[in-house]
Amino acid sequence: MSYVIPADRGEAEALDSHDLLGHARELFDLPDGKTYLVGHSLGPATHSALDELERTASGHWRNELVKAWNSAGWFDLPRTVGASLARLIGARQDEVIIADSVSINLFKLAAAARSIARTPALIVEEDEFPTDQYIIEALSKLSGRDFVRAKSGDGLAHLERSGGVLVLSAVNYRSGEIRNMAGAEGVAHSSGGVIVWDLSHATGVTDVNLQEAGARLATGCTYKYLNGGPGAPSFLYVRADTISRLESPLPGWMGHEKPFAFEPVYAPASGIQRFASGTPPILSLAALSGALEVFESIDMSLVHDKARALGELVIARADALGLEVASPRDGRRRGGHVSLRHPNGYEIVQALIHRGILADFREPDTIRFGLSPLFLRFTDVWDALDALADILATRAWDDPAFRQRSKVT
Ligand SMILES: Cc1ncc(COP(=O)(O)O)c(C=O)c1O
């Protein structure tokens, strides 16, 4: 690992001053006086995203109007932005498209995958993000196929037996645990099964490499570590040799080989475009396109290294506070966030937010610290843990104001 773990604030300052990723922080438009530990949920704005949004809205939309579909390259944007994201997940440029949401792309990929899996059984583990479970179960109801909600960690054993379709997160949303993608793909290959990867918590913070892992299908968020903006569309990946073997179950006109021929019968586009369905959200794509500029010269293995080091710092200090750590301690098995457990987790997170330190809470008792390496400094994390120590020691969390629940936690 290129980073050491600071033992005191002075060491944290020294690490920040030599950090090879330190320059990236100024590419973000961060509000003053806040420490943002929620980049795993909604990444903050970058200057380039805001500039591109402005250029697209006030420049192209306002001045060029409908012509901009051609003159500003809007029609191709799902693929051009997909191509710039491809390197971050170890994919080829023509294997990625930006479209829809993760929920919808999971549906499209899992439904399509059944035509190449040995059997159409659908499998998802019980501790996957809820949308993954809801979508796969609903797909099985629609098609009357076998559905297995496997115990946590048992999905691969079911895949091995059934040769069906398994939806699996590369990094678990709650614990931050990383899956061995190549190992899982080995099981899929030998059983005739197919894995649909959910890369939502892996992309932009780990050095995930789909090609090396032998992965065939994947989707993930762009609004988390990629900082694409609230509701930014998802990406969808299909390995080049698999694209022509699959058809989207939602064959909208944007996935047709000639959308402007307005033909009554669907014929899929030849490349990854066949997985598009409807009109792309251009303003969101513009913001995402700008946000991805931040990653242009960034070494993702360094990003992952720093995420691990920040995580180790959180874990060391949480241990000293006697808090339960709900994430893997081994940095090689951990993504970009660390989860701690406390029966009053919700109130503690509110008390942190009250002090300008933004973290998030997941039922029933999980405090998550998202450790985005591009804008967070070791001193930020050090100071956040000082604040947490004080909140626990003084029981500052024990205040009726901190018990009130908002819709979004
Ligand atoms: C692992 C995972 N999958 C899927 C989603 C939701 O995706 P979407 O809202 O784009 O459908 C999330 C949202 O946080 C997530 O963490």
JSON list of C-alpha atoms in Angstrom, two decimals, residues 61-280:
[
{"chain": "A", "resi": 61, "resn": "TRP", "atom": "CA", "xyz": [-30.38, 23.80, -25.24]},
{"chain": "A", "resi": 62, "resn": "ARG", "atom": "CA", "xyz": [-31.13, 27.51, -25.14]},
{"chain": "A", "resi": 63, "resn": "ASN", "atom": "CA", "xyz": [-29.42, 28.48, -28.41]},
{"chain": "A", "resi": 64, "resn": "GLU", "atom": "CA", "xyz": [-29.39, 25.43, -30.61]},
{"chain": "A", "resi": 65, "resn": "LEU", "atom": "CA", "xyz": [-32.69, 23.94, -29.49]},
{"chain": "A", "resi": 66, "resn": "VAL", "atom": "CA", "xyz": [-33.61, 20.67, -31.18]},
{"chain": "A", "resi": 67, "resn": "LYS", "atom": "CA", "xyz": [-30.66, 20.95, -33.59]},
{"chain": "A", "resi": 68, "resn": "ALA", "atom": "CA", "xyz": [-28.37, 20.17, -30.65]},
{"chain": "A", "resi": 69, "resn": "TRP", "atom": "CA", "xyz": [-29.24, 16.45, -30.92]},
{"chain": "A", "resi": 70, "resn": "ASN", "atom": "CA", "xyz": [-26.89, 16.52, -33.89]},
{"chain": "A", "resi": 71, "resn": "SER", "atom": "CA", "xyz": [-24.74, 19.64, -33.48]},
{"chain": "A", "resi": 72, "resn": "ALA", "atom": "CA", "xyz": [-23.85, 19.04, -29.81]},
{"chain": "A", "resi": 73, "resn": "GLY", "atom": "CA", "xyz": [-23.59, 15.26, -30.15]},
{"chain": "A", "resi": 74, "resn": "TRP", "atom": "CA", "xyz": [-26.52, 14.64, -27.79]},
{"chain": "A", "resi": 75, "resn": "PHE", "atom": "CA", "xyz": [-27.69, 11.57, -29.66]},
{"chain": "A", "resi": 76, "resn": "ASP", "atom": "CA", "xyz": [-24.31, 9.84, -29.14]},
{"chain": "A", "resi": 77, "resn": "LEU", "atom": "CA", "xyz": [-23.85, 11.02, -25.54]},
{"chain": "A", "resi": 78, "resn": "PRO", "atom": "CA", "xyz": [-24.93, 7.73, -23.88]},
{"chain": "A", "resi": 79, "resn": "ARG", "atom": "CA", "xyz": [-22.10, 5.96, -25.73]},
{"chain": "A", "resi": 80, "resn": "THR", "atom": "CA", "xyz": [-19.47, 8.72, -25.61]},
{"chain": "A", "resi": 81, "resn": "VAL", "atom": "CA", "xyz": [-19.91, 9.14, -21.85]},
{"chain": "A", "resi": 82, "resn": "GLY", "atom": "CA", "xyz": [-20.00, 5.35, -21.51]},
{"chain": "A", "resi": 83, "resn": "ALA", "atom": "CA", "xyz": [-16.69, 5.21, -23.38]},
{"chain": "A", "resi": 84, "resn": "SER", "atom": "CA", "xyz": [-15.04, 7.64, -20.97]},
{"chain": "A", "resi": 85, "resn": "LEU", "atom": "CA", "xyz": [-16.31, 5.64, -17.99]},
{"chain": "A", "resi": 86, "resn": "ALA", "atom": "CA", "xyz": [-15.08, 2.32, -19.45]},
{"chain": "A", "resi": 87, "resn": "ARG", "atom": "CA", "xyz": [-11.45, 2.61, -18.25]},
{"chain": "A", "resi": 88, "resn": "LEU", "atom": "CA", "xyz": [-12.62, 3.02, -14.64]},
{"chain": "A", "resi": 89, "resn": "ILE", "atom": "CA", "xyz": [-14.20, -0.45, -14.68]},
{"chain": "A", "resi": 90, "resn": "GLY", "atom": "CA", "xyz": [-11.65, -2.18, -16.91]},
{"chain": "A", "resi": 91, "resn": "ALA", "atom": "CA", "xyz": [-13.96, -2.39, -19.92]},
{"chain": "A", "resi": 92, "resn": "ARG", "atom": "CA", "xyz": [-13.56, -1.60, -23.61]},
{"chain": "A", "resi": 93, "resn": "GLN", "atom": "CA", "xyz": [-14.98, 1.70, -24.79]},
{"chain": "A", "resi": 94, "resn": "ASP", "atom": "CA", "xyz": [-17.61, 0.02, -26.96]},
{"chain": "A", "resi": 95, "resn": "GLU", "atom": "CA", "xyz": [-18.86, -2.19, -24.12]},
{"chain": "A", "resi": 96, "resn": "VAL", "atom": "CA", "xyz": [-20.48, 0.52, -21.97]},
{"chain": "A", "resi": 97, "resn": "ILE", "atom": "CA", "xyz": [-23.58, 2.68, -22.37]},
{"chain": "A", "resi": 98, "resn": "ILE", "atom": "CA", "xyz": [-25.21, 5.14, -19.98]},
{"chain": "A", "resi": 99, "resn": "ALA", "atom": "CA", "xyz": [-28.92, 4.46, -19.65]},
{"chain": "A", "resi": 100, "resn": "ASP", "atom": "CA", "xyz": [-31.80, 4.30, -17.20]},
{"chain": "A", "resi": 101, "resn": "SER", "atom": "CA", "xyz": [-31.30, 3.45, -13.52]},
{"chain": "A", "resi": 102, "resn": "VAL", "atom": "CA", "xyz": [-29.52, 0.51, -11.88]},
{"chain": "A", "resi": 103, "resn": "SER", "atom": "CA", "xyz": [-32.92, -1.00, -11.06]},
{"chain": "A", "resi": 104, "resn": "ILE", "atom": "CA", "xyz": [-33.99, -0.97, -14.71]},
{"chain": "A", "resi": 105, "resn": "ASN", "atom": "CA", "xyz": [-30.62, -2.18, -15.97]},
{"chain": "A", "resi": 106, "resn": "LEU", "atom": "CA", "xyz": [-30.64, -5.09, -13.52]},
{"chain": "A", "resi": 107, "resn": "PHE", "atom": "CA", "xyz": [-33.98, -6.09, -14.98]},
{"chain": "A", "resi": 108, "resn": "LYS", "atom": "CA", "xyz": [-32.75, -5.78, -18.56]},
{"chain": "A", "resi": 109, "resn": "LEU", "atom": "CA", "xyz": [-29.52, -7.68, -17.96]},
{"chain": "A", "resi": 110, "resn": "ALA", "atom": "CA", "xyz": [-30.95, -10.45, -15.79]},
{"chain": "A", "resi": 111, "resn": "ALA", "atom": "CA", "xyz": [-33.84, -11.05, -18.21]},
{"chain": "A", "resi": 112, "resn": "ALA", "atom": "CA", "xyz": [-31.50, -11.08, -21.21]},
{"chain": "A", "resi": 113, "resn": "ALA", "atom": "CA", "xyz": [-28.93, -13.27, -19.41]},
{"chain": "A", "resi": 114, "resn": "ARG", "atom": "CA", "xyz": [-31.36, -16.18, -19.19]},
{"chain": "A", "resi": 115, "resn": "SER", "atom": "CA", "xyz": [-30.97, -16.80, -22.92]},
{"chain": "A", "resi": 116, "resn": "ILE", "atom": "CA", "xyz": [-27.27, -17.65, -22.41]},
{"chain": "A", "resi": 117, "resn": "ALA", "atom": "CA", "xyz": [-27.43, -19.30, -18.98]},
{"chain": "A", "resi": 118, "resn": "ARG", "atom": "CA", "xyz": [-27.76, -23.08, -18.73]},
{"chain": "A", "resi": 119, "resn": "THR", "atom": "CA", "xyz": [-31.06, -22.68, -16.82]},
{"chain": "A", "resi": 120, "resn": "PRO", "atom": "CA", "xyz": [-33.34, -19.65, -16.27]},
{"chain": "A", "resi": 121, "resn": "ALA", "atom": "CA", "xyz": [-33.22, -19.84, -12.42]},
{"chain": "A", "resi": 122, "resn": "LEU", "atom": "CA", "xyz": [-32.81, -16.40, -10.79]},
{"chain": "A", "resi": 123, "resn": "ILE", "atom": "CA", "xyz": [-30.71, -16.01, -7.64]},
{"chain": "A", "resi": 124, "resn": "VAL", "atom": "CA", "xyz": [-30.03, -13.09, -5.32]},
{"chain": "A", "resi": 125, "resn": "GLU", "atom": "CA", "xyz": [-28.63, -13.00, -1.79]},
{"chain": "A", "resi": 126, "resn": "GLU", "atom": "CA", "xyz": [-30.71, -11.75, 1.14]},
{"chain": "A", "resi": 127, "resn": "ASP", "atom": "CA", "xyz": [-28.27, -8.97, 2.07]},
{"chain": "A", "resi": 128, "resn": "GLU", "atom": "CA", "xyz": [-28.06, -7.43, -1.39]},
{"chain": "A", "resi": 129, "resn": "PHE", "atom": "CA", "xyz": [-29.34, -3.89, -1.85]},
{"chain": "A", "resi": 130, "resn": "PRO", "atom": "CA", "xyz": [-33.17, -4.12, -1.71]},
{"chain": "A", "resi": 131, "resn": "THR", "atom": "CA", "xyz": [-33.75, -2.99, -5.30]},
{"chain": "A", "resi": 132, "resn": "ASP", "atom": "CA", "xyz": [-31.64, -5.92, -6.56]},
{"chain": "A", "resi": 133, "resn": "GLN", "atom": "CA", "xyz": [-33.86, -8.33, -4.64]},
{"chain": "A", "resi": 134, "resn": "TYR", "atom": "CA", "xyz": [-37.15, -6.68, -5.60]},
{"chain": "A", "resi": 135, "resn": "ILE", "atom": "CA", "xyz": [-36.29, -6.57, -9.30]},
{"chain": "A", "resi": 136, "resn": "ILE", "atom": "CA", "xyz": [-35.07, -10.15, -9.53]},
{"chain": "A", "resi": 137, "resn": "GLU", "atom": "CA", "xyz": [-38.03, -11.52, -7.60]},
{"chain": "A", "resi": 138, "resn": "ALA", "atom": "CA", "xyz": [-40.46, -9.52, -9.77]},
{"chain": "A", "resi": 139, "resn": "LEU", "atom": "CA", "xyz": [-38.75, -10.79, -12.92]},
{"chain": "A", "resi": 140, "resn": "SER", "atom": "CA", "xyz": [-39.17, -14.36, -11.71]},
{"chain": "A", "resi": 141, "resn": "LYS", "atom": "CA", "xyz": [-42.90, -13.73, -11.07]},
{"chain": "A", "resi": 142, "resn": "LEU", "atom": "CA", "xyz": [-43.36, -12.30, -14.56]},
{"chain": "A", "resi": 143, "resn": "SER", "atom": "CA", "xyz": [-41.73, -15.25, -16.20]},
{"chain": "A", "resi": 144, "resn": "GLY", "atom": "CA", "xyz": [-42.85, -17.97, -13.78]},
{"chain": "A", "resi": 145, "resn": "ARG", "atom": "CA", "xyz": [-39.26, -19.10, -13.24]},
{"chain": "A", "resi": 146, "resn": "ASP", "atom": "CA", "xyz": [-37.46, -20.41, -10.16]},
{"chain": "A", "resi": 147, "resn": "PHE", "atom": "CA", "xyz": [-36.38, -17.73, -7.72]},
{"chain": "A", "resi": 148, "resn": "VAL", "atom": "CA", "xyz": [-33.87, -18.24, -4.92]},
{"chain": "A", "resi": 149, "resn": "ARG", "atom": "CA", "xyz": [-33.23, -15.70, -2.17]},
{"chain": "A", "resi": 150, "resn": "ALA", "atom": "CA", "xyz": [-29.98, -17.22, -0.95]},
{"chain": "A", "resi": 151, "resn": "LYS", "atom": "CA", "xyz": [-28.46, -16.73, 2.48]},
{"chain": "A", "resi": 152, "resn": "SER", "atom": "CA", "xyz": [-25.70, -14.16, 2.58]},
{"chain": "A", "resi": 153, "resn": "GLY", "atom": "CA", "xyz": [-22.60, -15.67, 0.93]},
{"chain": "A", "resi": 154, "resn": "ASP", "atom": "CA", "xyz": [-24.48, -18.68, -0.51]},
{"chain": "A", "resi": 155, "resn": "GLY", "atom": "CA", "xyz": [-25.35, -17.24, -3.93]},
{"chain": "A", "resi": 156, "resn": "LEU", "atom": "CA", "xyz": [-22.40, -18.84, -5.70]},
{"chain": "A", "resi": 157, "resn": "ALA", "atom": "CA", "xyz": [-23.21, -22.30, -4.31]},
{"chain": "A", "resi": 158, "resn": "HIS", "atom": "CA", "xyz": [-26.74, -21.92, -5.75]},
{"chain": "A", "resi": 159, "resn": "LEU", "atom": "CA", "xyz": [-25.29, -20.75, -9.04]},
{"chain": "A", "resi": 160, "resn": "GLU", "atom": "CA", "xyz": [-22.98, -23.73, -9.15]},
{"chain": "A", "resi": 161, "resn": "ARG", "atom": "CA", "xyz": [-25.91, -26.12, -8.64]},
{"chain": "A", "resi": 162, "resn": "SER", "atom": "CA", "xyz": [-28.43, -24.43, -10.94]},
{"chain": "A", "resi": 163, "resn": "GLY", "atom": "CA", "xyz": [-26.37, -22.83, -13.70]},
{"chain": "A", "resi": 164, "resn": "GLY", "atom": "CA", "xyz": [-28.85, -19.92, -13.60]},
{"chain": "A", "resi": 165, "resn": "VAL", "atom": "CA", "xyz": [-28.49, -16.15, -13.30]},
{"chain": "A", "resi": 166, "resn": "LEU", "atom": "CA", "xyz": [-27.04, -14.59, -10.12]},
{"chain": "A", "resi": 167, "resn": "VAL", "atom": "CA", "xyz": [-27.12, -10.89, -9.28]},
{"chain": "A", "resi": 168, "resn": "LEU", "atom": "CA", "xyz": [-24.12, -10.00, -7.14]},
{"chain": "A", "resi": 169, "resn": "SER", "atom": "CA", "xyz": [-22.68, -6.75, -5.77]},
{"chain": "A", "resi": 170, "resn": "ALA", "atom": "CA", "xyz": [-18.94, -6.26, -6.22]},
{"chain": "A", "resi": 171, "resn": "VAL", "atom": "CA", "xyz": [-18.97, -4.26, -2.96]},
{"chain": "A", "resi": 172, "resn": "ASN", "atom": "CA", "xyz": [-21.77, -4.82, -0.44]},
{"chain": "A", "resi": 173, "resn": "TYR", "atom": "CA", "xyz": [-23.75, -1.63, 0.26]},
{"chain": "A", "resi": 174, "resn": "ARG", "atom": "CA", "xyz": [-23.92, -2.26, 3.98]},
{"chain": "A", "resi": 175, "resn": "SER", "atom": "CA", "xyz": [-20.62, -3.86, 5.01]},
{"chain": "A", "resi": 176, "resn": "GLY", "atom": "CA", "xyz": [-18.38, -2.59, 2.21]},
{"chain": "A", "resi": 177, "resn": "GLU", "atom": "CA", "xyz": [-17.11, -6.14, 1.64]},
{"chain": "A", "resi": 178, "resn": "ILE", "atom": "CA", "xyz": [-15.52, -6.80, -1.75]},
{"chain": "A", "resi": 179, "resn": "ARG", "atom": "CA", "xyz": [-16.28, -9.94, -3.72]},
{"chain": "A", "resi": 180, "resn": "ASN", "atom": "CA", "xyz": [-13.61, -11.95, -5.46]},
{"chain": "A", "resi": 181, "resn": "MET", "atom": "CA", "xyz": [-14.95, -11.25, -8.96]},
{"chain": "A", "resi": 182, "resn": "ALA", "atom": "CA", "xyz": [-12.57, -13.51, -10.86]},
{"chain": "A", "resi": 183, "resn": "GLY", "atom": "CA", "xyz": [-13.29, -16.41, -8.48]},
{"chain": "A", "resi": 184, "resn": "ALA", "atom": "CA", "xyz": [-17.04, -15.90, -8.85]},
{"chain": "A", "resi": 185, "resn": "GLU", "atom": "CA", "xyz": [-16.76, -15.74, -12.65]},
{"chain": "A", "resi": 186, "resn": "GLY", "atom": "CA", "xyz": [-14.83, -19.04, -12.52]},
{"chain": "A", "resi": 187, "resn": "VAL", "atom": "CA", "xyz": [-17.83, -20.67, -10.81]},
{"chain": "A", "resi": 188, "resn": "ALA", "atom": "CA", "xyz": [-20.21, -19.11, -13.34]},
{"chain": "A", "resi": 189, "resn": "HIS", "atom": "CA", "xyz": [-18.11, -20.38, -16.21]},
{"chain": "A", "resi": 190, "resn": "SER", "atom": "CA", "xyz": [-17.85, -23.97, -14.97]},
{"chain": "A", "resi": 191, "resn": "SER", "atom": "CA", "xyz": [-21.56, -24.21, -14.06]},
{"chain": "A", "resi": 192, "resn": "GLY", "atom": "CA", "xyz": [-22.93, -22.63, -17.23]},
{"chain": "A", "resi": 193, "resn": "GLY", "atom": "CA", "xyz": [-24.40, -19.81, -15.12]},
{"chain": "A", "resi": 194, "resn": "VAL", "atom": "CA", "xyz": [-24.20, -16.04, -15.60]},
{"chain": "A", "resi": 195, "resn": "ILE", "atom": "CA", "xyz": [-23.48, -13.28, -13.09]},
{"chain": "A", "resi": 196, "resn": "VAL", "atom": "CA", "xyz": [-24.96, -9.80, -13.38]},
{"chain": "A", "resi": 197, "resn": "TRP", "atom": "CA", "xyz": [-22.65, -7.55, -11.36]},
{"chain": "A", "resi": 198, "resn": "ASP", "atom": "CA", "xyz": [-23.94, -4.55, -9.44]},
{"chain": "A", "resi": 199, "resn": "LEU", "atom": "CA", "xyz": [-20.92, -2.22, -9.34]},
{"chain": "A", "resi": 200, "resn": "SER", "atom": "CA", "xyz": [-22.70, 0.67, -7.60]},
{"chain": "A", "resi": 201, "resn": "HIS", "atom": "CA", "xyz": [-20.40, 0.75, -4.56]},
{"chain": "A", "resi": 202, "resn": "ALA", "atom": "CA", "xyz": [-17.26, -0.29, -6.44]},
{"chain": "A", "resi": 203, "resn": "THR", "atom": "CA", "xyz": [-17.05, 2.16, -9.32]},
{"chain": "A", "resi": 204, "resn": "GLY", "atom": "CA", "xyz": [-14.86, 5.22, -8.85]},
{"chain": "A", "resi": 205, "resn": "VAL", "atom": "CA", "xyz": [-13.35, 4.02, -5.57]},
{"chain": "A", "resi": 206, "resn": "THR", "atom": "CA", "xyz": [-11.89, 0.56, -6.28]},
{"chain": "A", "resi": 207, "resn": "ASP", "atom": "CA", "xyz": [-9.77, -0.65, -9.19]},
{"chain": "A", "resi": 208, "resn": "VAL", "atom": "CA", "xyz": [-12.47, -3.01, -10.47]},
{"chain": "A", "resi": 209, "resn": "ASN", "atom": "CA", "xyz": [-11.39, -4.64, -13.72]},
{"chain": "A", "resi": 210, "resn": "LEU", "atom": "CA", "xyz": [-14.18, -6.44, -15.58]},
{"chain": "A", "resi": 211, "resn": "GLN", "atom": "CA", "xyz": [-11.92, -7.70, -18.33]},
{"chain": "A", "resi": 212, "resn": "GLU", "atom": "CA", "xyz": [-9.43, -9.28, -15.92]},
{"chain": "A", "resi": 213, "resn": "ALA", "atom": "CA", "xyz": [-12.26, -10.81, -13.90]},
{"chain": "A", "resi": 214, "resn": "GLY", "atom": "CA", "xyz": [-13.86, -12.30, -17.04]},
{"chain": "A", "resi": 215, "resn": "ALA", "atom": "CA", "xyz": [-17.17, -10.56, -16.25]},
{"chain": "A", "resi": 216, "resn": "ARG", "atom": "CA", "xyz": [-19.85, -10.58, -18.90]},
{"chain": "A", "resi": 217, "resn": "LEU", "atom": "CA", "xyz": [-22.62, -8.33, -17.55]},
{"chain": "A", "resi": 218, "resn": "ALA", "atom": "CA", "xyz": [-22.64, -5.38, -15.15]},
{"chain": "A", "resi": 219, "resn": "THR", "atom": "CA", "xyz": [-24.40, -2.19, -14.17]},
{"chain": "A", "resi": 220, "resn": "GLY", "atom": "CA", "xyz": [-23.83, 0.47, -11.52]},
{"chain": "A", "resi": 221, "resn": "CYS", "atom": "CA", "xyz": [-24.58, 3.96, -10.22]},
{"chain": "A", "resi": 222, "resn": "THR", "atom": "CA", "xyz": [-22.88, 7.11, -11.42]},
{"chain": "A", "resi": 223, "resn": "TYR", "atom": "CA", "xyz": [-24.15, 9.38, -8.65]},
{"chain": "A", "resi": 224, "resn": "LYS", "atom": "CA", "xyz": [-21.96, 7.93, -5.91]},
{"chain": "A", "resi": 225, "resn": "TYR", "atom": "CA", "xyz": [-18.15, 7.95, -6.24]},
{"chain": "A", "resi": 226, "resn": "LEU", "atom": "CA", "xyz": [-18.35, 9.12, -9.87]},
{"chain": "A", "resi": 227, "resn": "ASN", "atom": "CA", "xyz": [-20.07, 12.34, -8.69]},
{"chain": "A", "resi": 228, "resn": "GLY", "atom": "CA", "xyz": [-22.49, 12.45, -11.65]},
{"chain": "A", "resi": 229, "resn": "GLY", "atom": "CA", "xyz": [-25.16, 14.35, -9.67]},
{"chain": "A", "resi": 230, "resn": "PRO", "atom": "CA", "xyz": [-28.49, 13.50, -8.02]},
{"chain": "A", "resi": 231, "resn": "GLY", "atom": "CA", "xyz": [-30.36, 10.92, -10.08]},
{"chain": "A", "resi": 232, "resn": "ALA", "atom": "CA", "xyz": [-27.53, 10.62, -12.62]},
{"chain": "A", "resi": 233, "resn": "PRO", "atom": "CA", "xyz": [-28.26, 7.74, -15.02]},
{"chain": "A", "resi": 234, "resn": "SER", "atom": "CA", "xyz": [-26.70, 4.33, -14.56]},
{"chain": "A", "resi": 235, "resn": "PHE", "atom": "CA", "xyz": [-24.13, 2.58, -16.74]},
{"chain": "A", "resi": 236, "resn": "LEU", "atom": "CA", "xyz": [-24.60, -0.81, -18.35]},
{"chain": "A", "resi": 237, "resn": "TYR", "atom": "CA", "xyz": [-21.80, -3.09, -19.52]},
{"chain": "A", "resi": 238, "resn": "VAL", "atom": "CA", "xyz": [-21.93, -6.17, -21.74]},
{"chain": "A", "resi": 239, "resn": "ARG", "atom": "CA", "xyz": [-18.74, -7.94, -22.80]},
{"chain": "A", "resi": 240, "resn": "ALA", "atom": "CA", "xyz": [-18.08, -7.42, -26.51]},
{"chain": "A", "resi": 241, "resn": "ASP", "atom": "CA", "xyz": [-18.43, -11.09, -27.47]},
{"chain": "A", "resi": 242, "resn": "THR", "atom": "CA", "xyz": [-21.79, -11.33, -25.68]},
{"chain": "A", "resi": 243, "resn": "ILE", "atom": "CA", "xyz": [-23.57, -8.22, -27.00]},
{"chain": "A", "resi": 244, "resn": "SER", "atom": "CA", "xyz": [-24.96, -9.72, -30.20]},
{"chain": "A", "resi": 245, "resn": "ARG", "atom": "CA", "xyz": [-26.18, -12.81, -28.31]},
{"chain": "A", "resi": 246, "resn": "LEU", "atom": "CA", "xyz": [-28.50, -10.78, -26.09]},
{"chain": "A", "resi": 247, "resn": "GLU", "atom": "CA", "xyz": [-31.66, -8.81, -26.68]},
{"chain": "A", "resi": 248, "resn": "SER", "atom": "CA", "xyz": [-33.05, -6.23, -24.30]},
{"chain": "A", "resi": 249, "resn": "PRO", "atom": "CA", "xyz": [-36.42, -7.14, -22.76]},
{"chain": "A", "resi": 250, "resn": "LEU", "atom": "CA", "xyz": [-37.27, -3.40, -22.96]},
{"chain": "A", "resi": 251, "resn": "PRO", "atom": "CA", "xyz": [-36.66, -2.80, -26.65]},
{"chain": "A", "resi": 252, "resn": "GLY", "atom": "CA", "xyz": [-37.38, 0.90, -26.95]},
{"chain": "A", "resi": 253, "resn": "TRP", "atom": "CA", "xyz": [-36.82, 2.96, -30.05]},
{"chain": "A", "resi": 254, "resn": "MET", "atom": "CA", "xyz": [-33.40, 4.21, -28.90]},
{"chain": "A", "resi": 255, "resn": "GLY", "atom": "CA", "xyz": [-32.13, 0.64, -29.03]},
{"chain": "A", "resi": 256, "resn": "HIS", "atom": "CA", "xyz": [-33.41, 0.12, -32.59]},
{"chain": "A", "resi": 257, "resn": "GLU", "atom": "CA", "xyz": [-30.86, -0.10, -35.38]},
{"chain": "A", "resi": 258, "resn": "LYS", "atom": "CA", "xyz": [-32.55, 2.82, -37.21]},
{"chain": "A", "resi": 259, "resn": "PRO", "atom": "CA", "xyz": [-34.62, 4.82, -34.69]},
{"chain": "A", "resi": 260, "resn": "PHE", "atom": "CA", "xyz": [-35.39, 7.57, -37.17]},
{"chain": "A", "resi": 261, "resn": "ALA", "atom": "CA", "xyz": [-36.67, 5.15, -39.81]},
{"chain": "A", "resi": 262, "resn": "PHE", "atom": "CA", "xyz": [-39.69, 4.77, -37.46]},
{"chain": "A", "resi": 263, "resn": "GLU", "atom": "CA", "xyz": [-40.21, 1.17, -38.47]},
{"chain": "A", "resi": 264, "resn": "PRO", "atom": "CA", "xyz": [-43.11, -0.68, -36.82]},
{"chain": "A", "resi": 265, "resn": "VAL", "atom": "CA", "xyz": [-41.08, -3.78, -36.01]},
{"chain": "A", "resi": 266, "resn": "TYR", "atom": "CA", "xyz": [-38.10, -3.76, -33.64]},
{"chain": "A", "resi": 267, "resn": "ALA", "atom": "CA", "xyz": [-34.65, -4.65, -34.91]},
{"chain": "A", "resi": 268, "resn": "PRO", "atom": "CA", "xyz": [-31.83, -4.29, -32.36]},
{"chain": "A", "resi": 269, "resn": "ALA", "atom": "CA", "xyz": [-28.88, -1.98, -32.97]},
{"chain": "A", "resi": 270, "resn": "SER", "atom": "CA", "xyz": [-25.71, -3.97, -33.59]},
{"chain": "A", "resi": 271, "resn": "GLY", "atom": "CA", "xyz": [-23.58, -2.78, -30.63]},
{"chain": "A", "resi": 272, "resn": "ILE", "atom": "CA", "xyz": [-24.13, -1.80, -26.99]},
{"chain": "A", "resi": 273, "resn": "GLN", "atom": "CA", "xyz": [-26.73, 0.76, -28.19]},
{"chain": "A", "resi": 274, "resn": "ARG", "atom": "CA", "xyz": [-29.27, -2.09, -28.27]},
{"chain": "A", "resi": 275, "resn": "PHE", "atom": "CA", "xyz": [-29.51, -1.80, -24.47]},
{"chain": "A", "resi": 276, "resn": "ALA", "atom": "CA", "xyz": [-30.81, 1.78, -24.64]},
{"chain": "A", "resi": 277, "resn": "SER", "atom": "CA", "xyz": [-34.57, 2.07, -24.29]},
{"chain": "A", "resi": 278, "resn": "GLY", "atom": "CA", "xyz": [-35.96, 5.63, -24.33]},
{"chain": "A", "resi": 279, "resn": "THR", "atom": "CA", "xyz": [-34.73, 9.20, -24.80]},
{"chain": "A", "resi": 280, "resn": "PRO", "atom": "CA", "xyz": [-31.58, 9.83, -22.75]}
]
